[in-house]
């Protein structure tokens, strides 16, 4: 359980204070870059790139299906442009989501666009995995802020307040 400041109640035997929020595929290895962090980052980069390539192949089959159906060049062009624009917007939205928390209402309204532009999201995940765990910068800033607030709160409270001398 956590309070409003991000600190969590700790079970017996663990260190007090805020705990880092786990990142998908990385857990909390992003804090100290230990326990296979580099291998996980490499795997995430390779996996997202492979998924993007496979997705492009599926889109290629869809394009060929449109060509076989002979629905006209305008509709075919419209579909290609739609996927390109949605992928570009999904890339940008996903990339921005790694540095700041997305607005839940906006996220819900863009769900369809992000589903159509899934290739852009996969590519954003791939490119971010080359430098850090996707979302690591955001989580690290929040975690360090929570640690500073915890240190500030815990250093102020020293000693037993009931044993203080009263001023007369």
mmCIF file with all atom_site columns, C-alpha atoms in Angstrom:
data_model
loop_
_atom_site.group_PDB
_atom_site.id
_atom_site.type_symbol
_atom_site.label_atom_id
_atom_site.label_alt_id
_atom_site.label_comp_id
_atom_site.label_asym_id
_atom_site.label_entity_id
_atom_site.label_seq_id
_atom_site.pdbx_PDB_ins_code
_atom_site.Cartn_x
_atom_site.Cartn_y
_atom_site.Cartn_z
_atom_site.occupancy
_atom_site.B_iso_or_equiv
_atom_site.pdbx_formal_charge
_atom_site.auth_seq_id
_atom_site.auth_comp_id
_atom_site.auth_asym_id
_atom_site.auth_atom_id
_atom_site.pdbx_PDB_model_num
ATOM 1   C CA . UNK A 1 1   ? 0.000   0.000  0.000   1.00 0.00 ? 1   UNK A CA 1
ATOM 2   C CA . UNK A 1 2   ? 1.206   3.506  -0.665  1.00 0.00 ? 2   UNK A CA 1
ATOM 3   C CA . UNK A 1 3   ? 0.243   6.970  0.486   1.00 0.00 ? 3   UNK A CA 1
ATOM 4   C CA . UNK A 1 4   ? -0.120  10.125 -1.597  1.00 0.00 ? 4   UNK A CA 1
ATOM 5   C CA . UNK A 1 5   ? 3.627   10.777 -1.619  1.00 0.00 ? 5   UNK A CA 1
ATOM 6   C CA . UNK A 1 6   ? 4.569   7.395  -3.093  1.00 0.00 ? 6   UNK A CA 1
ATOM 7   C CA . UNK A 1 7   ? 5.922   5.902  0.104   1.00 0.00 ? 7   UNK A CA 1
ATOM 8   C CA . UNK A 1 8   ? 4.824   2.426  0.913   1.00 0.00 ? 8   UNK A CA 1
ATOM 9   C CA . UNK A 1 9   ? 4.329   0.419  4.035   1.00 0.00 ? 9   UNK A CA 1
ATOM 10  C CA . UNK A 1 10  ? 7.150   -2.056 4.274   1.00 0.00 ? 10  UNK A CA 1
ATOM 11  C CA . UNK A 1 11  ? 6.942   -5.630 5.492   1.00 0.00 ? 11  UNK A CA 1
ATOM 12  C CA . UNK A 1 12  ? 9.166   -6.702 8.375   1.00 0.00 ? 12  UNK A CA 1
ATOM 13  C CA . UNK A 1 13  ? 12.805  -7.057 7.359   1.00 0.00 ? 13  UNK A CA 1
ATOM 14  C CA . UNK A 1 14  ? 12.808  -4.686 4.383   1.00 0.00 ? 14  UNK A CA 1
ATOM 15  C CA . UNK A 1 15  ? 14.137  -1.153 4.192   1.00 0.00 ? 15  UNK A CA 1
ATOM 16  C CA . UNK A 1 16  ? 11.701  1.670  5.022   1.00 0.00 ? 16  UNK A CA 1
ATOM 17  C CA . UNK A 1 17  ? 10.885  4.371  2.545   1.00 0.00 ? 17  UNK A CA 1
ATOM 18  C CA . UNK A 1 18  ? 9.565   4.619  -0.996  1.00 0.00 ? 18  UNK A CA 1
ATOM 19  C CA . UNK A 1 19  ? 9.916   1.666  -3.322  1.00 0.00 ? 19  UNK A CA 1
ATOM 20  C CA . UNK A 1 20  ? 10.593  1.934  -7.050  1.00 0.00 ? 20  UNK A CA 1
ATOM 21  C CA . UNK A 1 21  ? 7.676   1.268  -9.362  1.00 0.00 ? 21  UNK A CA 1
ATOM 22  C CA . UNK A 1 22  ? 8.284   -1.764 -11.585 1.00 0.00 ? 22  UNK A CA 1
ATOM 23  C CA . UNK A 1 23  ? 8.476   -1.312 -15.354 1.00 0.00 ? 23  UNK A CA 1
ATOM 24  C CA . UNK A 1 24  ? 7.009   -3.919 -17.707 1.00 0.00 ? 24  UNK A CA 1
ATOM 25  C CA . UNK A 1 25  ? 9.631   -6.539 -18.675 1.00 0.00 ? 25  UNK A CA 1
ATOM 26  C CA . UNK A 1 26  ? 12.187  -4.941 -16.333 1.00 0.00 ? 26  UNK A CA 1
ATOM 27  C CA . UNK A 1 27  ? 10.664  -5.068 -12.860 1.00 0.00 ? 27  UNK A CA 1
ATOM 28  C CA . UNK A 1 28  ? 12.817  -2.923 -10.601 1.00 0.00 ? 28  UNK A CA 1
ATOM 29  C CA . UNK A 1 29  ? 16.134  -3.836 -12.265 1.00 0.00 ? 29  UNK A CA 1
ATOM 30  C CA . UNK A 1 30  ? 16.197  -0.322 -13.747 1.00 0.00 ? 30  UNK A CA 1
ATOM 31  C CA . UNK A 1 31  ? 17.107  1.198  -10.375 1.00 0.00 ? 31  UNK A CA 1
ATOM 32  C CA . UNK A 1 32  ? 20.637  -0.219 -10.144 1.00 0.00 ? 32  UNK A CA 1
ATOM 33  C CA . UNK A 1 33  ? 20.891  -1.749 -13.649 1.00 0.00 ? 33  UNK A CA 1
ATOM 34  C CA . UNK A 1 34  ? 21.398  -5.189 -12.116 1.00 0.00 ? 34  UNK A CA 1
ATOM 35  C CA . UNK A 1 35  ? 19.959  -8.714 -12.390 1.00 0.00 ? 35  UNK A CA 1
ATOM 36  C CA . UNK A 1 36  ? 20.038  -8.948 -16.164 1.00 0.00 ? 36  UNK A CA 1
ATOM 37  C CA . UNK A 1 37  ? 19.025  -5.376 -16.954 1.00 0.00 ? 37  UNK A CA 1
ATOM 38  C CA . UNK A 1 38  ? 21.195  -5.219 -20.083 1.00 0.00 ? 38  UNK A CA 1
ATOM 39  C CA . UNK A 1 39  ? 19.933  -8.570 -21.344 1.00 0.00 ? 39  UNK A CA 1
ATOM 40  C CA . UNK A 1 40  ? 16.344  -7.472 -20.731 1.00 0.00 ? 40  UNK A CA 1
ATOM 41  C CA . UNK A 1 41  ? 16.931  -4.234 -22.620 1.00 0.00 ? 41  UNK A CA 1
ATOM 42  C CA . UNK A 1 42  ? 18.481  -6.122 -25.512 1.00 0.00 ? 42  UNK A CA 1
ATOM 43  C CA . UNK A 1 43  ? 15.594  -8.583 -25.514 1.00 0.00 ? 43  UNK A CA 1
ATOM 44  C CA . UNK A 1 44  ? 13.033  -5.788 -25.433 1.00 0.00 ? 44  UNK A CA 1
ATOM 45  C CA . UNK A 1 45  ? 14.734  -4.026 -28.348 1.00 0.00 ? 45  UNK A CA 1
ATOM 46  C CA . UNK A 1 46  ? 14.989  -7.191 -30.446 1.00 0.00 ? 46  UNK A CA 1
ATOM 47  C CA . UNK A 1 47  ? 11.454  -8.264 -29.561 1.00 0.00 ? 47  UNK A CA 1
ATOM 48  C CA . UNK A 1 48  ? 9.862   -4.933 -30.398 1.00 0.00 ? 48  UNK A CA 1
ATOM 49  C CA . UNK A 1 49  ? 11.784  -4.685 -33.673 1.00 0.00 ? 49  UNK A CA 1
ATOM 50  C CA . UNK A 1 50  ? 10.778  -8.248 -34.612 1.00 0.00 ? 50  UNK A CA 1
ATOM 51  C CA . UNK A 1 51  ? 7.149   -7.474 -33.779 1.00 0.00 ? 51  UNK A CA 1
ATOM 52  C CA . UNK A 1 52  ? 7.309   -4.297 -35.894 1.00 0.00 ? 52  UNK A CA 1
ATOM 53  C CA . UNK A 1 53  ? 8.742   -6.228 -38.850 1.00 0.00 ? 53  UNK A CA 1
ATOM 54  C CA . UNK A 1 54  ? 6.095   -8.947 -38.493 1.00 0.00 ? 54  UNK A CA 1
ATOM 55  C CA . UNK A 1 55  ? 3.420   -6.252 -38.293 1.00 0.00 ? 55  UNK A CA 1
ATOM 56  C CA . UNK A 1 56  ? 4.699   -4.638 -41.483 1.00 0.00 ? 56  UNK A CA 1
ATOM 57  C CA . UNK A 1 57  ? 4.484   -8.018 -43.212 1.00 0.00 ? 57  UNK A CA 1
ATOM 58  C CA . UNK A 1 58  ? 0.868   -8.370 -42.079 1.00 0.00 ? 58  UNK A CA 1
ATOM 59  C CA . UNK A 1 59  ? 0.132   -4.868 -43.381 1.00 0.00 ? 59  UNK A CA 1
ATOM 60  C CA . UNK A 1 60  ? 1.799   -5.825 -46.659 1.00 0.00 ? 60  UNK A CA 1
ATOM 61  C CA . UNK A 1 61  ? -0.582  -8.801 -46.968 1.00 0.00 ? 61  UNK A CA 1
ATOM 62  C CA . UNK A 1 62  ? -3.498  -6.471 -46.289 1.00 0.00 ? 62  UNK A CA 1
ATOM 63  C CA . UNK A 1 63  ? -2.263  -4.111 -49.003 1.00 0.00 ? 63  UNK A CA 1
ATOM 64  C CA . UNK A 1 64  ? -1.970  -7.005 -51.446 1.00 0.00 ? 64  UNK A CA 1
ATOM 65  C CA . UNK A 1 65  ? -5.499  -8.047 -50.495 1.00 0.00 ? 65  UNK A CA 1
ATOM 66  C CA . UNK A 1 66  ? -6.732  -4.587 -51.414 1.00 0.00 ? 66  UNK A CA 1
ATOM 67  C CA . UNK A 1 67  ? -4.864  -4.759 -54.699 1.00 0.00 ? 67  UNK A CA 1
ATOM 68  C CA . UNK A 1 68  ? -6.373  -8.171 -55.486 1.00 0.00 ? 68  UNK A CA 1
ATOM 69  C CA . UNK A 1 69  ? -9.859  -6.902 -54.601 1.00 0.00 ? 69  UNK A CA 1
ATOM 70  C CA . UNK A 1 70  ? -9.335  -4.115 -57.126 1.00 0.00 ? 70  UNK A CA 1
ATOM 71  C CA . UNK A 1 71  ? -11.247 -1.566 -55.071 1.00 0.00 ? 71  UNK A CA 1
ATOM 72  C CA . UNK A 1 72  ? -9.553  1.362  -56.715 1.00 0.00 ? 72  UNK A CA 1
ATOM 73  C CA . UNK A 1 73  ? -6.399  3.335  -56.263 1.00 0.00 ? 73  UNK A CA 1
ATOM 74  C CA . UNK A 1 74  ? -8.069  6.062  -54.170 1.00 0.00 ? 74  UNK A CA 1
ATOM 75  C CA . UNK A 1 75  ? -9.155  3.661  -51.418 1.00 0.00 ? 75  UNK A CA 1
ATOM 76  C CA . UNK A 1 76  ? -5.781  1.915  -51.499 1.00 0.00 ? 76  UNK A CA 1
ATOM 77  C CA . UNK A 1 77  ? -3.979  5.244  -51.206 1.00 0.00 ? 77  UNK A CA 1
ATOM 78  C CA . UNK A 1 78  ? -6.342  6.273  -48.405 1.00 0.00 ? 78  UNK A CA 1
ATOM 79  C CA . UNK A 1 79  ? -5.519  3.108  -46.445 1.00 0.00 ? 79  UNK A CA 1
ATOM 80  C CA . UNK A 1 80  ? -1.764  3.572  -46.876 1.00 0.00 ? 80  UNK A CA 1
ATOM 81  C CA . UNK A 1 81  ? -1.935  7.217  -45.783 1.00 0.00 ? 81  UNK A CA 1
ATOM 82  C CA . UNK A 1 82  ? -4.166  6.319  -42.829 1.00 0.00 ? 82  UNK A CA 1
ATOM 83  C CA . UNK A 1 83  ? -1.708  3.703  -41.543 1.00 0.00 ? 83  UNK A CA 1
ATOM 84  C CA . UNK A 1 84  ? 1.233   6.065  -42.074 1.00 0.00 ? 84  UNK A CA 1
ATOM 85  C CA . UNK A 1 85  ? -0.383  8.948  -40.203 1.00 0.00 ? 85  UNK A CA 1
ATOM 86  C CA . UNK A 1 86  ? -1.695  6.751  -37.388 1.00 0.00 ? 86  UNK A CA 1
ATOM 87  C CA . UNK A 1 87  ? 1.734   5.121  -37.012 1.00 0.00 ? 87  UNK A CA 1
ATOM 88  C CA . UNK A 1 88  ? 3.431   8.515  -36.826 1.00 0.00 ? 88  UNK A CA 1
ATOM 89  C CA . UNK A 1 89  ? 0.942   9.760  -34.220 1.00 0.00 ? 89  UNK A CA 1
ATOM 90  C CA . UNK A 1 90  ? 1.229   6.521  -32.229 1.00 0.00 ? 90  UNK A CA 1
ATOM 91  C CA . UNK A 1 91  ? 5.031   6.807  -32.301 1.00 0.00 ? 91  UNK A CA 1
ATOM 92  C CA . UNK A 1 92  ? 4.901   10.357 -30.966 1.00 0.00 ? 92  UNK A CA 1
ATOM 93  C CA . UNK A 1 93  ? 2.309   9.520  -28.302 1.00 0.00 ? 93  UNK A CA 1
ATOM 94  C CA . UNK A 1 94  ? 4.255   6.468  -27.122 1.00 0.00 ? 94  UNK A CA 1
ATOM 95  C CA . UNK A 1 95  ? 7.546   8.378  -27.145 1.00 0.00 ? 95  UNK A CA 1
ATOM 96  C CA . UNK A 1 96  ? 6.034   11.188 -25.055 1.00 0.00 ? 96  UNK A CA 1
ATOM 97  C CA . UNK A 1 97  ? 4.584   8.608  -22.675 1.00 0.00 ? 97  UNK A CA 1
ATOM 98  C CA . UNK A 1 98  ? 8.119   7.575  -21.726 1.00 0.00 ? 98  UNK A CA 1
ATOM 99  C CA . UNK A 1 99  ? 8.912   11.021 -20.306 1.00 0.00 ? 99  UNK A CA 1
ATOM 100 C CA . UNK A 1 100 ? 5.612   12.092 -18.718 1.00 0.00 ? 100 UNK A CA 1
ATOM 101 C CA . UNK A 1 101 ? 2.511   10.379 -17.413 1.00 0.00 ? 101 UNK A CA 1
ATOM 102 C CA . UNK A 1 102 ? -0.211  10.280 -20.071 1.00 0.00 ? 102 UNK A CA 1
ATOM 103 C CA . UNK A 1 103 ? -3.627  11.729 -19.308 1.00 0.00 ? 103 UNK A CA 1
ATOM 104 C CA . UNK A 1 104 ? -6.021  8.762  -18.823 1.00 0.00 ? 104 UNK A CA 1
ATOM 105 C CA . UNK A 1 105 ? -8.915  10.512 -20.612 1.00 0.00 ? 105 UNK A CA 1
ATOM 106 C CA . UNK A 1 106 ? -6.757  11.388 -23.614 1.00 0.00 ? 106 UNK A CA 1
ATOM 107 C CA . UNK A 1 107 ? -5.344  7.867  -23.605 1.00 0.00 ? 107 UNK A CA 1
ATOM 108 C CA . UNK A 1 108 ? -8.848  6.419  -23.758 1.00 0.00 ? 108 UNK A CA 1
ATOM 109 C CA . UNK A 1 109 ? -9.867  8.718  -26.586 1.00 0.00 ? 109 UNK A CA 1
ATOM 110 C CA . UNK A 1 110 ? -6.774  7.795  -28.622 1.00 0.00 ? 110 UNK A CA 1
ATOM 111 C CA . UNK A 1 111 ? -7.124  4.027  -28.104 1.00 0.00 ? 111 UNK A CA 1
ATOM 112 C CA . UNK A 1 112 ? -8.414  3.414  -31.650 1.00 0.00 ? 112 UNK A CA 1
ATOM 113 C CA . UNK A 1 113 ? -5.762  5.562  -33.269 1.00 0.00 ? 113 UNK A CA 1
ATOM 114 C CA . UNK A 1 114 ? -3.036  3.800  -31.261 1.00 0.00 ? 114 UNK A CA 1
ATOM 115 C CA . UNK A 1 115 ? -4.429  0.408  -32.274 1.00 0.00 ? 115 UNK A CA 1
ATOM 116 C CA . UNK A 1 116 ? -4.262  1.349  -35.961 1.00 0.00 ? 116 UNK A CA 1
ATOM 117 C CA . UNK A 1 117 ? -0.782  2.844  -35.583 1.00 0.00 ? 117 UNK A CA 1
ATOM 118 C CA . UNK A 1 118 ? 0.635   -0.086 -33.608 1.00 0.00 ? 118 UNK A CA 1
ATOM 119 C CA . UNK A 1 119 ? 3.765   -0.176 -35.794 1.00 0.00 ? 119 UNK A CA 1
ATOM 120 C CA . UNK A 1 120 ? 4.688   3.315  -34.593 1.00 0.00 ? 120 UNK A CA 1
ATOM 121 C CA . UNK A 1 121 ? 4.299   2.270  -30.960 1.00 0.00 ? 121 UNK A CA 1
ATOM 122 C CA . UNK A 1 122 ? 6.503   -0.771 -31.514 1.00 0.00 ? 122 UNK A CA 1
ATOM 123 C CA . UNK A 1 123 ? 9.167   1.343  -33.181 1.00 0.00 ? 123 UNK A CA 1
ATOM 124 C CA . UNK A 1 124 ? 9.089   3.884  -30.344 1.00 0.00 ? 124 UNK A CA 1
ATOM 125 C CA . UNK A 1 125 ? 9.563   1.028  -27.875 1.00 0.00 ? 125 UNK A CA 1
ATOM 126 C CA . UNK A 1 126 ? 12.489  -0.276 -29.960 1.00 0.00 ? 126 UNK A CA 1
ATOM 127 C CA . UNK A 1 127 ? 14.275  3.069  -30.194 1.00 0.00 ? 127 UNK A CA 1
ATOM 128 C CA . UNK A 1 128 ? 13.814  3.831  -26.477 1.00 0.00 ? 128 UNK A CA 1
ATOM 129 C CA . UNK A 1 129 ? 15.129  0.356  -25.578 1.00 0.00 ? 129 UNK A CA 1
ATOM 130 C CA . UNK A 1 130 ? 18.407  1.223  -27.288 1.00 0.00 ? 130 UNK A CA 1
ATOM 131 C CA . UNK A 1 131 ? 19.209  3.857  -24.649 1.00 0.00 ? 131 UNK A CA 1
ATOM 132 C CA . UNK A 1 132 ? 17.229  2.869  -21.540 1.00 0.00 ? 132 UNK A CA 1
ATOM 133 C CA . UNK A 1 133 ? 14.314  0.820  -20.312 1.00 0.00 ? 133 UNK A CA 1
ATOM 134 C CA . UNK A 1 134 ? 11.199  2.433  -21.815 1.00 0.00 ? 134 UNK A CA 1
ATOM 135 C CA . UNK A 1 135 ? 9.862   4.754  -19.128 1.00 0.00 ? 135 UNK A CA 1
ATOM 136 C CA . UNK A 1 136 ? 13.010  4.552  -16.983 1.00 0.00 ? 136 UNK A CA 1
ATOM 137 C CA . UNK A 1 137 ? 13.668  8.295  -17.019 1.00 0.00 ? 137 UNK A CA 1
ATOM 138 C CA . UNK A 1 138 ? 10.142  9.079  -15.825 1.00 0.00 ? 138 UNK A CA 1
ATOM 139 C CA . UNK A 1 139 ? 10.217  6.398  -13.123 1.00 0.00 ? 139 UNK A CA 1
ATOM 140 C CA . UNK A 1 140 ? 13.688  7.435  -11.982 1.00 0.00 ? 140 UNK A CA 1
ATOM 141 C CA . UNK A 1 141 ? 12.646  11.099 -11.608 1.00 0.00 ? 141 UNK A CA 1
ATOM 142 C CA . UNK A 1 142 ? 9.552   10.110 -9.616  1.00 0.00 ? 142 UNK A CA 1
ATOM 143 C CA . UNK A 1 143 ? 11.524  7.676  -7.454  1.00 0.00 ? 143 UNK A CA 1
ATOM 144 C CA . UNK A 1 144 ? 14.295  10.183 -6.697  1.00 0.00 ? 144 UNK A CA 1
ATOM 145 C CA . UNK A 1 145 ? 11.707  12.832 -5.825  1.00 0.00 ? 145 UNK A CA 1
ATOM 146 C CA . UNK A 1 146 ? 9.977   10.381 -3.475  1.00 0.00 ? 146 UNK A CA 1
ATOM 147 C CA . UNK A 1 147 ? 13.343  9.493  -1.882  1.00 0.00 ? 147 UNK A CA 1
ATOM 148 C CA . UNK A 1 148 ? 14.167  13.169 -1.315  1.00 0.00 ? 148 UNK A CA 1
ATOM 149 C CA . UNK A 1 149 ? 10.752  13.820 0.236   1.00 0.00 ? 149 UNK A CA 1
ATOM 150 C CA . UNK A 1 150 ? 11.123  10.761 2.451   1.00 0.00 ? 150 UNK A CA 1
ATOM 151 C CA . UNK A 1 151 ? 14.604  11.838 3.571   1.00 0.00 ? 151 UNK A CA 1
ATOM 152 C CA . UNK A 1 152 ? 13.334  15.332 4.318   1.00 0.00 ? 152 UNK A CA 1
ATOM 153 C CA . UNK A 1 153 ? 10.441  13.978 6.393   1.00 0.00 ? 153 UNK A CA 1
ATOM 154 C CA . UNK A 1 154 ? 12.495  11.366 8.244   1.00 0.00 ? 154 UNK A CA 1
ATOM 155 C CA . UNK A 1 155 ? 15.417  13.665 9.142   1.00 0.00 ? 155 UNK A CA 1
ATOM 156 C CA . UNK A 1 156 ? 13.092  16.251 10.725  1.00 0.00 ? 156 UNK A CA 1
ATOM 157 C CA . UNK A 1 157 ? 11.704  13.745 13.196  1.00 0.00 ? 157 UNK A CA 1
ATOM 158 C CA . UNK A 1 158 ? 14.494  12.864 15.590  1.00 0.00 ? 158 UNK A CA 1
ATOM 159 C CA . UNK A 1 159 ? 14.074  11.808 19.160  1.00 0.00 ? 159 UNK A CA 1
ATOM 160 C CA . UNK A 1 160 ? 11.009  11.207 21.251  1.00 0.00 ? 160 UNK A CA 1
ATOM 161 C CA . UNK A 1 161 ? 8.764   14.308 21.234  1.00 0.00 ? 161 UNK A CA 1
ATOM 162 C CA . UNK A 1 162 ? 7.351   13.490 24.672  1.00 0.00 ? 162 UNK A CA 1
ATOM 163 C CA . UNK A 1 163 ? 10.816  13.914 26.207  1.00 0.00 ? 163 UNK A CA 1
ATOM 164 C CA . UNK A 1 164 ? 11.280  17.441 24.880  1.00 0.00 ? 164 UNK A CA 1
ATOM 165 C CA . UNK A 1 165 ? 11.872  20.165 27.371  1.00 0.00 ? 165 UNK A CA 1
ATOM 166 C CA . UNK A 1 166 ? 8.974   22.532 27.613  1.00 0.00 ? 166 UNK A CA 1
ATOM 167 C CA . UNK A 1 167 ? 9.600   26.238 27.327  1.00 0.00 ? 167 UNK A CA 1
ATOM 168 C CA . UNK A 1 168 ? 8.416   28.260 30.258  1.00 0.00 ? 168 UNK A CA 1
#
